[in-house]
Short mmCIF file of C-alpha atoms and ligand atoms in Angstrom, two decimals:
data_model
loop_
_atom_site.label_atom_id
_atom_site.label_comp_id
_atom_site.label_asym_id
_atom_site.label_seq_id
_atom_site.Cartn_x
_atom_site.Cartn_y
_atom_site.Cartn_z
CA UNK A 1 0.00 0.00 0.00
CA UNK A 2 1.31 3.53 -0.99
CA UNK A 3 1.10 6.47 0.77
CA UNK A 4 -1.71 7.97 -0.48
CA UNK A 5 -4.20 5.11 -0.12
CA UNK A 6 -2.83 4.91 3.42
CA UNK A 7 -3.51 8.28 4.32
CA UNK A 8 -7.30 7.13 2.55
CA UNK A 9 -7.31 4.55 5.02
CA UNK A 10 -6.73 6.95 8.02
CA UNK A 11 -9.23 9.38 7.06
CA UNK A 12 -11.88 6.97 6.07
CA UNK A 13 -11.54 5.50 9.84
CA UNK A 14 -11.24 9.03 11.43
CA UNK A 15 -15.42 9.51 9.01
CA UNK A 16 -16.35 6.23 10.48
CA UNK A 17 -16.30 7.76 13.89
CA UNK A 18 -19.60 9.20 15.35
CA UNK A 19 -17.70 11.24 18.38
CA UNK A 20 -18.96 10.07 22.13
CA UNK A 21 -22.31 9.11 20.59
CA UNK A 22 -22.37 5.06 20.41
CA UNK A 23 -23.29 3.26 17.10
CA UNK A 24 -24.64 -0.23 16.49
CA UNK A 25 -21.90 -2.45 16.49
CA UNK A 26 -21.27 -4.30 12.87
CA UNK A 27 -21.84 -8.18 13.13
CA UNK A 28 -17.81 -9.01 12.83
CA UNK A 29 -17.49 -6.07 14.66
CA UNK A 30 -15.65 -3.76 12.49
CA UNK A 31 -17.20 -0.48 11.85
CA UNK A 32 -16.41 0.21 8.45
CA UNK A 33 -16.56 3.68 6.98
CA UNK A 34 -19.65 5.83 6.94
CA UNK A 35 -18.67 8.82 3.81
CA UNK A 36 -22.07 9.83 3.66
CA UNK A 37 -22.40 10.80 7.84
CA UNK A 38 -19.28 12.60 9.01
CA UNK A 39 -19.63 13.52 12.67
CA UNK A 40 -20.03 17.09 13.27
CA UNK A 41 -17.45 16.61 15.77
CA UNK A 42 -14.73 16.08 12.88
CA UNK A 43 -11.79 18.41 13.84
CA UNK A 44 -10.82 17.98 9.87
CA UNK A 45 -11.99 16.91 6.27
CA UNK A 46 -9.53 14.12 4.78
CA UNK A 47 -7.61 16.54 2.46
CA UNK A 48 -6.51 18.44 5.88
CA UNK A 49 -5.70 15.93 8.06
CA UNK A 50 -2.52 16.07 9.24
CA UNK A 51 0.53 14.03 8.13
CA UNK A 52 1.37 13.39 11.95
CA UNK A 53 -0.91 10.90 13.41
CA UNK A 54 -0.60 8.22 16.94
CA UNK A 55 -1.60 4.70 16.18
CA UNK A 56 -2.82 2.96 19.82
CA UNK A 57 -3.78 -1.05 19.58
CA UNK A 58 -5.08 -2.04 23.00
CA UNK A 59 -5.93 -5.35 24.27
CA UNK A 60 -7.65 -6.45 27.27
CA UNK A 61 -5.14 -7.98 29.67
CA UNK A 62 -6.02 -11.76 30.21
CA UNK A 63 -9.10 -11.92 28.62
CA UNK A 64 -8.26 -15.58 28.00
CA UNK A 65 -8.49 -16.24 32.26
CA UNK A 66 -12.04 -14.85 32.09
CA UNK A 67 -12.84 -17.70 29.42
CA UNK A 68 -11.68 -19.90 30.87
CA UNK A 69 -12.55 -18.86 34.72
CA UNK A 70 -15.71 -17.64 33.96
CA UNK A 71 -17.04 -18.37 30.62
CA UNK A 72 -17.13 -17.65 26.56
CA UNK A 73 -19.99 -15.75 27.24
CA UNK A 74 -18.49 -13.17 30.45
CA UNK A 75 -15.37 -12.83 28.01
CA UNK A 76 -17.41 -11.06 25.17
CA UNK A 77 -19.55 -8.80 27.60
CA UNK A 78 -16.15 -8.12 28.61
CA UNK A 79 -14.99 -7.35 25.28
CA UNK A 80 -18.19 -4.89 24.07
CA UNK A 81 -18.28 -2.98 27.40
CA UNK A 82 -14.63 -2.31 27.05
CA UNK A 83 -15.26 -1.28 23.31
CA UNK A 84 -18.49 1.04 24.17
CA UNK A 85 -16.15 2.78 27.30
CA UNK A 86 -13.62 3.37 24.96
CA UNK A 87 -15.87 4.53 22.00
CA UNK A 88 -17.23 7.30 24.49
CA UNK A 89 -13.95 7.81 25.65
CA UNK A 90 -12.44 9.08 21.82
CA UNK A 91 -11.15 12.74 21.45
CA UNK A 92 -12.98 14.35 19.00
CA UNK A 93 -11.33 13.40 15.77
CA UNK A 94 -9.51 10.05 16.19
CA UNK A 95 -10.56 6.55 14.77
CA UNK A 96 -11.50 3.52 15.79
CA UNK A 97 -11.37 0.15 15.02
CA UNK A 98 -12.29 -3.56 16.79
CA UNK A 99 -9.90 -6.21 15.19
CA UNK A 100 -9.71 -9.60 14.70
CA UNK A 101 -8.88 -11.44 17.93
CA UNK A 102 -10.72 -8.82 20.20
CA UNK A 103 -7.98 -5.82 19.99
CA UNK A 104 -8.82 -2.70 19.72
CA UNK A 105 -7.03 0.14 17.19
CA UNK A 106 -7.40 4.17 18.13
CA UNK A 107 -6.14 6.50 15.64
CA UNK A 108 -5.15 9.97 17.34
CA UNK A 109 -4.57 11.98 14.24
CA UNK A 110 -2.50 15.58 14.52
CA UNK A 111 -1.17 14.11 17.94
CA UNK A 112 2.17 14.20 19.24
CA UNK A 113 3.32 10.82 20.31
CA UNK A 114 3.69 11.88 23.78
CA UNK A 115 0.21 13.90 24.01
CA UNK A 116 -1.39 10.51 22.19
CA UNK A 117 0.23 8.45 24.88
CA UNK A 118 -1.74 10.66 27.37
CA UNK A 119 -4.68 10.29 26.02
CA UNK A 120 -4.99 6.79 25.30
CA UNK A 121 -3.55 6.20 28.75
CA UNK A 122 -6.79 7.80 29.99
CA UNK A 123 -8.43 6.01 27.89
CA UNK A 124 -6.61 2.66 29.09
CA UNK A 125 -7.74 3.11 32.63
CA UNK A 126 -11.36 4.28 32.02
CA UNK A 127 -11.43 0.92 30.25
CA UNK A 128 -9.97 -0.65 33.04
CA UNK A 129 -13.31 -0.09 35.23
CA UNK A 130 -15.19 -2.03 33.02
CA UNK A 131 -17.22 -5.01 35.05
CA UNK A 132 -19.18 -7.64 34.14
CA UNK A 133 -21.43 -10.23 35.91
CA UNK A 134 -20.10 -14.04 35.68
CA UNK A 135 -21.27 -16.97 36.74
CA UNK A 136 -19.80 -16.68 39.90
CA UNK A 137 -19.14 -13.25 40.33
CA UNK A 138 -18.32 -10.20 38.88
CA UNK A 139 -15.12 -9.97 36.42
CA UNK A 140 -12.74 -7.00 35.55
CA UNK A 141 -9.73 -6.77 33.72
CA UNK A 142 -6.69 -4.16 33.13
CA UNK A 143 -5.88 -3.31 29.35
CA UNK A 144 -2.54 -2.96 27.96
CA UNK A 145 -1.80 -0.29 25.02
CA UNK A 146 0.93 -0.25 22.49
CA UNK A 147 1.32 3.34 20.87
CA UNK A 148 3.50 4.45 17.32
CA UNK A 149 3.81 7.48 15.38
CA UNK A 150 2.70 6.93 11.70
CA UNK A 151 4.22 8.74 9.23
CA UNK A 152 2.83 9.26 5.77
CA UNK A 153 4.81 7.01 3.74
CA UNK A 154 3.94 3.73 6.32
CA UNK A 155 1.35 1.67 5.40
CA UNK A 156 -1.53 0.88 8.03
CA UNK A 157 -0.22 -2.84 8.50
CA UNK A 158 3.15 -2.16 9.11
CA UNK A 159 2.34 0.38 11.81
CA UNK A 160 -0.18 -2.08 13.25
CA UNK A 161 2.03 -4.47 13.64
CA UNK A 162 5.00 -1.87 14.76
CA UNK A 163 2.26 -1.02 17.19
CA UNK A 164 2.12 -4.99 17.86
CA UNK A 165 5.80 -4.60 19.46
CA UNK A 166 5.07 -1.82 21.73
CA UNK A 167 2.00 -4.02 23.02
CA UNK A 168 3.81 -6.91 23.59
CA UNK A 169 6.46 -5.07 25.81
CA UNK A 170 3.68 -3.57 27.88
CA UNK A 171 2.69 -7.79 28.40
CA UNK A 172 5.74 -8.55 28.81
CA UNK A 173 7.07 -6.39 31.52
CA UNK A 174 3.08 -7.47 33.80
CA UNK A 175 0.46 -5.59 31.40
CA UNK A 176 -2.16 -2.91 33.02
CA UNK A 177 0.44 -0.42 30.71
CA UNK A 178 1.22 1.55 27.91
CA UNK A 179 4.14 1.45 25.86
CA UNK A 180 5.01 3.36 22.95
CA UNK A 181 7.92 2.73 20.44
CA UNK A 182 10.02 5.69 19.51
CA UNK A 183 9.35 7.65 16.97
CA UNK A 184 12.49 5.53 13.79
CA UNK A 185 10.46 4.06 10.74
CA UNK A 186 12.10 0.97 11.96
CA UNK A 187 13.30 -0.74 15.44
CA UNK A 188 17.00 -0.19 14.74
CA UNK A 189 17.44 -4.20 14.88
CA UNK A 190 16.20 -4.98 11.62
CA UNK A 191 18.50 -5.71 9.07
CA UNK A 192 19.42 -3.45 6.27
CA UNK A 193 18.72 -4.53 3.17
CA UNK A 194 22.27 -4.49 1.71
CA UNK A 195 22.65 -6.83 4.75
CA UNK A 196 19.75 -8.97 3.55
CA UNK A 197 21.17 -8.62 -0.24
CA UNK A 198 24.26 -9.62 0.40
CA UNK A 199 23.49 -12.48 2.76
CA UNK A 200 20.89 -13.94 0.02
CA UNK A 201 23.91 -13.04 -2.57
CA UNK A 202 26.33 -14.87 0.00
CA UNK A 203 23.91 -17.87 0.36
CA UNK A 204 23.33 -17.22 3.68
CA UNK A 205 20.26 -16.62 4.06
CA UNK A 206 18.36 -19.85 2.23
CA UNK A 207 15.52 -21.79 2.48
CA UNK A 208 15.92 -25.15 4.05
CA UNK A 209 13.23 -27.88 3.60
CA UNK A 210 11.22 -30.16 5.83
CA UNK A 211 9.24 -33.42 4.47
CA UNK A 212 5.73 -33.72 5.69
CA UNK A 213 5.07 -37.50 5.12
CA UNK A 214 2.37 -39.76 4.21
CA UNK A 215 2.08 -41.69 7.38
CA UNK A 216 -0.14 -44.11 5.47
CA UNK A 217 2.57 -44.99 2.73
CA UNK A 218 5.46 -42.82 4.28
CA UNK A 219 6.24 -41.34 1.41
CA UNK A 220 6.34 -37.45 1.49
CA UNK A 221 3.18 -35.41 0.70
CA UNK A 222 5.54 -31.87 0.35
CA UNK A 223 8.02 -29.80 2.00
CA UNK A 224 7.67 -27.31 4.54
CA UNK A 225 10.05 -24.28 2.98
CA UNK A 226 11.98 -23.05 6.27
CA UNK A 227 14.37 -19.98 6.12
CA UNK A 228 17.99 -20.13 7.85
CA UNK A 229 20.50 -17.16 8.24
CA UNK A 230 24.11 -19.15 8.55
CA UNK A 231 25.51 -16.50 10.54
CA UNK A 232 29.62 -15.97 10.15
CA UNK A 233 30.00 -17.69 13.31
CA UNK A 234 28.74 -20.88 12.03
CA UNK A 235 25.36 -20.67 14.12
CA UNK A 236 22.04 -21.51 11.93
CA UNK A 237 19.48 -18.84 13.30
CA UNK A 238 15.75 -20.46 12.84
CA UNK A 239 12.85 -17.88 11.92
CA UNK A 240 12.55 -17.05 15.22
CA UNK A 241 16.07 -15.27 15.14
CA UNK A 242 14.92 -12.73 12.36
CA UNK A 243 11.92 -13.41 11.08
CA UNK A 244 10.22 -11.43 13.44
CA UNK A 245 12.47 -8.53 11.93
CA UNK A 246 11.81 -9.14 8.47
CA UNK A 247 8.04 -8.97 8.88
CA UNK A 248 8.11 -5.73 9.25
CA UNK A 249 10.31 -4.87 5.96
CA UNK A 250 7.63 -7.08 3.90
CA UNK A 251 8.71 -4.50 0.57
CA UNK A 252 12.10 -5.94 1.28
CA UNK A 253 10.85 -9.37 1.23
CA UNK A 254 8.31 -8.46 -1.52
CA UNK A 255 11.53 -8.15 -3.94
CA UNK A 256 13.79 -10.05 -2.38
CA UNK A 257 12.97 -13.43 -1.59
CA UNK A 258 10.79 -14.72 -4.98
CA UNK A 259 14.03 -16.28 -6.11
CA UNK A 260 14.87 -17.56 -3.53
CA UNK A 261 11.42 -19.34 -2.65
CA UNK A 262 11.01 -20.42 -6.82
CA UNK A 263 14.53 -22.06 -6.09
CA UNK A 264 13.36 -24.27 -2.90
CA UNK A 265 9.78 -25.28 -4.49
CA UNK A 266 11.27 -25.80 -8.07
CA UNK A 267 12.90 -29.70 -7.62
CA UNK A 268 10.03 -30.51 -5.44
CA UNK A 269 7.10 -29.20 -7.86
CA UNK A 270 8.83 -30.53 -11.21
CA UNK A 271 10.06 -34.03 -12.02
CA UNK A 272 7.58 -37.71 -12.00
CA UNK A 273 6.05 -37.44 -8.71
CA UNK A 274 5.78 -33.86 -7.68
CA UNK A 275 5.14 -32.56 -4.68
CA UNK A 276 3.93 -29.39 -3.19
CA UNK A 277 5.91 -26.80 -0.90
CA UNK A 278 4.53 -24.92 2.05
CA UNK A 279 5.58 -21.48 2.66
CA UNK A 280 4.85 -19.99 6.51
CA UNK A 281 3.35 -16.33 5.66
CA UNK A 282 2.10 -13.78 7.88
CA UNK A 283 -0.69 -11.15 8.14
CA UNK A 284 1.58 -8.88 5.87
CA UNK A 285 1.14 -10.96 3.17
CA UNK A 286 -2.58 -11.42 3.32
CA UNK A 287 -3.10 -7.56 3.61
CA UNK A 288 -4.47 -7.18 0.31
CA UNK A 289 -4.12 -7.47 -3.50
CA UNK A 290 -1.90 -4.25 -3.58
CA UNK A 291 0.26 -5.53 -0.43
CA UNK A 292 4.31 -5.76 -1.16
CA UNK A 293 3.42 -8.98 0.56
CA UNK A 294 0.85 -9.99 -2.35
CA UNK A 295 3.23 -8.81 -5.07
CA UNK A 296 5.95 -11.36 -3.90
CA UNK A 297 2.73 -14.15 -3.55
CA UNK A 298 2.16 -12.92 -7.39
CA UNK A 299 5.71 -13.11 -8.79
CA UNK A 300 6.56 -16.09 -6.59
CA UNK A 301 3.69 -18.15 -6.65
CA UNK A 302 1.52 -17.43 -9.39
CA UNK A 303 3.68 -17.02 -12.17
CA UNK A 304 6.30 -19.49 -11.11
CA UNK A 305 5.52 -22.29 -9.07
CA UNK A 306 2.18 -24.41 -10.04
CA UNK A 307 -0.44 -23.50 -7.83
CA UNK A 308 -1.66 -27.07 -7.10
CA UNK A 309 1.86 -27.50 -5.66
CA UNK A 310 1.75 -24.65 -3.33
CA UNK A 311 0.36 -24.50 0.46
CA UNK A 312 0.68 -21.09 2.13
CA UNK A 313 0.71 -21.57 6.12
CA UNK A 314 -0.83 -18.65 7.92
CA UNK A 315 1.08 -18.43 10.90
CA UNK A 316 0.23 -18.46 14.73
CA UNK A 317 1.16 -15.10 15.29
CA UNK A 318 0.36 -13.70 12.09
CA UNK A 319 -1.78 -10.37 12.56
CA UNK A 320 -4.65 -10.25 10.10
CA UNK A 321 -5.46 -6.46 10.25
CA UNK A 322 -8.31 -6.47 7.76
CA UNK A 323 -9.75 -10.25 7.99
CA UNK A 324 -11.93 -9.10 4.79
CA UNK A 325 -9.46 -8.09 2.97
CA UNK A 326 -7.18 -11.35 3.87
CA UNK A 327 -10.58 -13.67 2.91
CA UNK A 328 -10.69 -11.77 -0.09
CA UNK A 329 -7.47 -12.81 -1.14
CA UNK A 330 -7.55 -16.01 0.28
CA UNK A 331 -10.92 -17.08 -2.14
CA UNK A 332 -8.88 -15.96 -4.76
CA UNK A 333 -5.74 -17.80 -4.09
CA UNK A 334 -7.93 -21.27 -3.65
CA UNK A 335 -9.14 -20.45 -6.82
CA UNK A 336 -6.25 -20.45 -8.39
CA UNK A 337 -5.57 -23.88 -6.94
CA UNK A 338 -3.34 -23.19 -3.93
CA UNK A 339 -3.92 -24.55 -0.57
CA UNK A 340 -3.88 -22.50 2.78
CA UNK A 341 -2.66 -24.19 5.70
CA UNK A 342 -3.24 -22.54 9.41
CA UNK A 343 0.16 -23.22 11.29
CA UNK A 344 0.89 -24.39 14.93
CA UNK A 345 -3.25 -24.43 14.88
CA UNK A 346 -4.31 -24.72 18.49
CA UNK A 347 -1.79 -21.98 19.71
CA UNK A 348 -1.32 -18.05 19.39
CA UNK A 349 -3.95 -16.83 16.90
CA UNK A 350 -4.62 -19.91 14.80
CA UNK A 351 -7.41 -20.63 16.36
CA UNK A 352 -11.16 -22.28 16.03
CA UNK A 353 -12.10 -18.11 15.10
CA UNK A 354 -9.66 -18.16 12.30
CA UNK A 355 -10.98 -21.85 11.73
CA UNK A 356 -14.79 -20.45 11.61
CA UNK A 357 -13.83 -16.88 9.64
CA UNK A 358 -11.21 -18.57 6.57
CA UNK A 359 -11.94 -21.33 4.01
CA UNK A 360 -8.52 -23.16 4.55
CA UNK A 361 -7.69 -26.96 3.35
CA UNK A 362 -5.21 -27.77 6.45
CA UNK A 363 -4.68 -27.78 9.67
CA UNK A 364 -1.56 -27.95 11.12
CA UNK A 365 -1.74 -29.60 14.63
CA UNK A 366 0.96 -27.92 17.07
CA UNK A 367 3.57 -30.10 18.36
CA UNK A 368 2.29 -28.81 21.78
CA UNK A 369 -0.63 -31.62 21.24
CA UNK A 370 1.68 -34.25 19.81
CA UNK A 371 4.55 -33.82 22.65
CA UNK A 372 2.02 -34.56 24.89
CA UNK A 373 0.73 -38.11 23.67
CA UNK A 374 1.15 -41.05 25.97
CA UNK A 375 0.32 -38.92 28.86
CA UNK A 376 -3.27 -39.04 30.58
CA UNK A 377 -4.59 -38.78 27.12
CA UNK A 378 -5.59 -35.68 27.15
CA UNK A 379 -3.69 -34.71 23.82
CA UNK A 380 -5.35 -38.21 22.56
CA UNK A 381 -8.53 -37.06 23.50
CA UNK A 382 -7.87 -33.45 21.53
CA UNK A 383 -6.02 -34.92 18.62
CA UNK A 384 -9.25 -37.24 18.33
CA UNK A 385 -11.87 -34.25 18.18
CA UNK A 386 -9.49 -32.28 15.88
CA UNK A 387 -9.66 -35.23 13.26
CA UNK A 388 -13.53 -35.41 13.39
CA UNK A 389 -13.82 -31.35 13.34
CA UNK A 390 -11.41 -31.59 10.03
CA UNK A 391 -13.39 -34.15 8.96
CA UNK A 392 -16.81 -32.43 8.66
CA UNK A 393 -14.96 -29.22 7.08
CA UNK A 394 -13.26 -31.29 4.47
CA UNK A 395 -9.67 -30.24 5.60
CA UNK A 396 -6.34 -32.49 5.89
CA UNK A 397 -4.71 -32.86 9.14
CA UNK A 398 -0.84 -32.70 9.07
CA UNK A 399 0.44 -33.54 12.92
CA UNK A 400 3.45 -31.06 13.75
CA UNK A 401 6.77 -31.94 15.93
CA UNK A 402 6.46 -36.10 15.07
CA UNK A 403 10.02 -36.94 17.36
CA UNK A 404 9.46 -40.67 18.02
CA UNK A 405 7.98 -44.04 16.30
CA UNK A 406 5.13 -43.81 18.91
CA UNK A 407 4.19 -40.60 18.05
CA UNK A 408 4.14 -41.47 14.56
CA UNK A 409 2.24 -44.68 15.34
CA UNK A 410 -0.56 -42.92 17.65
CA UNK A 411 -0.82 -39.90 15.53
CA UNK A 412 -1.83 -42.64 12.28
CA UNK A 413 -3.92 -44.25 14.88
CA UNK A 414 -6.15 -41.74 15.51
CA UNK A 415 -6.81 -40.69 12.00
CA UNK A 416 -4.09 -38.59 10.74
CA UNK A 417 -2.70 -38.98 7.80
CA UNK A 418 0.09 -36.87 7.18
CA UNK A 419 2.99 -35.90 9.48
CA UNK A 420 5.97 -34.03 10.25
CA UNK A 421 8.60 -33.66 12.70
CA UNK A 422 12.04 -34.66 13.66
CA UNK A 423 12.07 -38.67 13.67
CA UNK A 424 10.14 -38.38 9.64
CA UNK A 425 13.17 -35.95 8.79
CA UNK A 426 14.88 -33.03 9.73
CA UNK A 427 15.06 -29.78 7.92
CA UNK A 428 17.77 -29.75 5.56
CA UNK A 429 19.36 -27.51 2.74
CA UNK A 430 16.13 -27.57 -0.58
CA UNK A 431 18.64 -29.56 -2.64
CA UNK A 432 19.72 -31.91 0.25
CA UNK A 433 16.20 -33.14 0.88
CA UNK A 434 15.99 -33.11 -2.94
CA UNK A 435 18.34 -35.66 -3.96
CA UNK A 436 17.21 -37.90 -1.15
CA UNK A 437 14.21 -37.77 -2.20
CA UNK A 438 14.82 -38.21 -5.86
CA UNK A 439 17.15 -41.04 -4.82
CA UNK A 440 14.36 -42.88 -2.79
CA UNK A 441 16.00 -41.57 0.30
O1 G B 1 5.84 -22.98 13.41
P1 G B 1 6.31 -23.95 12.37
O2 G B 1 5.56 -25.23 12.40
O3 G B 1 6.35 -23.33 10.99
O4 G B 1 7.79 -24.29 12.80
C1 G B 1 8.64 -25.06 12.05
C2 G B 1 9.82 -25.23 12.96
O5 G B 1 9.66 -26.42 13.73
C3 G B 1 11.13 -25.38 12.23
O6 G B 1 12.01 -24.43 12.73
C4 G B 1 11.58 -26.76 12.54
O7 G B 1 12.98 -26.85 12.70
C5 G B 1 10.89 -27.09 13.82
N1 G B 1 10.61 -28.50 13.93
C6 G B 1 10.35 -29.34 12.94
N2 G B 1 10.14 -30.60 13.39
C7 G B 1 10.29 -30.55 14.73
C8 G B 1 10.22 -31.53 15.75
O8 G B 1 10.00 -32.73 15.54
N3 G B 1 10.42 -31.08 17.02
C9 G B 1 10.69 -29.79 17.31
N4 G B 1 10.85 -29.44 18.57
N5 G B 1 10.76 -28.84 16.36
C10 G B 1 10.58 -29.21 15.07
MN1 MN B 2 4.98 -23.65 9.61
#
């Protein structure tokens, strides 16, 4: 997204605002924008707003413990009287949004990030007094906020999930806080991109592969793609070491890494018996037709790799910021032939809600569930229902984190036909697991 159509965004959600009064709440709970009634409260039309604007996401602390402690039910009173306190509670002027997975976006256009910070820390604690009546008792929770500065040239999911970090610091360090992040285009650890040119250049940074097997015939289905900086010092960093990082450069990846993700899938998608390749992707990527995310699904996927041998994994923690937008893309993308996959389902955000809202063809079972087997059979008992609730929805199970012959065994037992994991086969350099495999392994 450019600029301009950012800037669109940001006014369109500062029209959609009615000021203190409240307005019906939209079934998935997004207001979307109202042109045709701008409050009379509006500080500014959209050709004035200012290029300085505060971007707050707040989330209620713990809401989870109310689920669970109290029930589904407490948890979403909880949810809409935090949303209508915080609707009053809006300056005259700024947005606001509910998101997927219950969090809640303010924008505090022509706001300085400390005045913002302020202000959506009053906001935070008004919030805070929100109660509710459980089953056995009343329930109250703090909220935590995460504030950035926007600037004009940032798109509204990159300073979402910018906005993202600052929220999970305020978790981190107890919740009950707001944090903002200061006011760089970019948290000074992310690599440059000369960095990531050269180390792509350098080999690396390069995709390694994973088999996901068959456990009926054990022979593999596809390849989990998996990218690995080989650092100078000989370490292999996992995703974990700087994916997180390049996330938030996704115009970097956008240009970057379709090479290097045609080169992993190629051996596996050509040849007698192809296979497909599954790429993990994030909420970046499903922002949209016109995201840099999309453009590197378009040159990598669609022109070069055969859809019917490509699986896109939407991961746990991936932050979908406009879930119509991302279903939009995602009908289109089945069209076409290629699979979506929710990762490490049953952790984070891939949940039963992403599950209801997305037409995907596979789950992917965390390891959590599989680690677990042989226990008091709890996992069993989980791994059991997930197989029937796949069932009804037509989708293919793959079991994550497979690290011992009884694993494998119990998993196929219960109904699950594909698997992956350490004791099928590690990940390896594309090519490695490519001759093996071409070789019979
Ligand atoms: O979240 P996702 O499922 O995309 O994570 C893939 C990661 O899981 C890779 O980094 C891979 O090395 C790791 N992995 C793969 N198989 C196993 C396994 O059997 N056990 C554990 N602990 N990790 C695994
Ligand atoms: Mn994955």
């Amino acid at each position: 997204m450019n600029g301009a159509s950012f800037w669109n965004l940001l006014t369109q959600r500062i029209f959609s605002i009615s000021g203190w009064a409240l307005r019906p709440r939209l079934a998935d709970n997004i207001v979307e924008p109202a042109f045709n009634a701008p409050s009379r409260r509006m500080s500014s039309s959209p050709a004035q707003v200012s290029q300085a604007a505060t971007l707050a996401l707040m989330d209620i602390d713990d809401l989870k413990g109310v689920n669970v402690t109290a029930d589904f039910d407490t948890g979403d009173r909880l949810l809409n009287e935090v949303d209508d306190i915080l609707r009053r509670a809006l300056p005259c002027g700024a947005g606001f949004e509910r998101l997927e997975s219950g969090r809640f976006l303010v924008w505090l256009p022509k706001m300085s990030l400390e005045c913002a910070a302020k202000m959506a820390e009053q906001m935070r604690l008004l919030a805070c007094q929100a109660l509710v009546d459980g089953p056995s008792g009343r329930v109250a929770r703090t909220l935590s906020a995460g504030l950035v500065a926007t600037s004009s040239n940032e798109s509204r999911a990159r300073a979402i999930l910018r906005a993202d970090v600052a929220l999970a610091n305020a978790k981190r360090i107890g919740g009950n806080k707001t944090e903002t992040t200061p006011n760089l285009p970019m948290p000074s650890l992310v690599p440059s991109r000369e960095q990531i040119e050269e180390a792509i250049t350098t080999r690396a940074l390069e995709y390694h592969v994973q088999p996901i097997f068959d456990l009926r015939s054990m022979v593999p289905a596809g390849v989990e793609a998996l990218l690995r900086w080989n650092r100078p010092d000989g370490a292999v960093l996992g995703p974990n070491g700087f994916m997180d990082t390049l996330n938030r450069i996704p115009e970097v990846g956008a240009e970057l890494f379709p090479d290097l993700a045609v080169e992993a899938a190629m051996p596996f998608a050509t040849g007698a018996a192809p296979i497909y390749t599954t790429f993990n992707i994030t909420g970046a990527v499903l922002d949209g037709v016109n995201s840099p995310g999309c453009r590197w699904l378009s040159t990598t996927v669609l022109e070069r790799i055969p859809a019917e041998n490509l699986v896109l994994e939407i991961v746990e923690t991936a932050v979908i910021v406009n879930p119509q937008r991302a279903a939009d893309l995602i009908d289109r993308l089945r069209a076409r032939g290629v699979r979506i996959a929710l990762d490490d389902f049953g952790t984070g955000l891939s949940n039963l809600e992403r599950l209801r809202r997305f037409p995907v063809d596979i789950l992917k079972v965390d390891r959590a569930f599989v680690d677990g087997i042989g226990g008091d059979g709890r996992e069993e008992a989980i791994l059991a229902s997930l197989v029937a609730l796949a069932g009804g929805l037509d989708i293919d199970v793959i079991a994550e984190g497979i690290e011992t012959e009884a694993q494998a065994r119990t998993v196929g037992d219960l109904g699950i036909y594909y698997g992956q994991g350490y004791h099928l086969g590690r990940p390896a350099p594309a090519s490695d697991w490519a001759t093996r495999m071409a070789e019979g392994y």
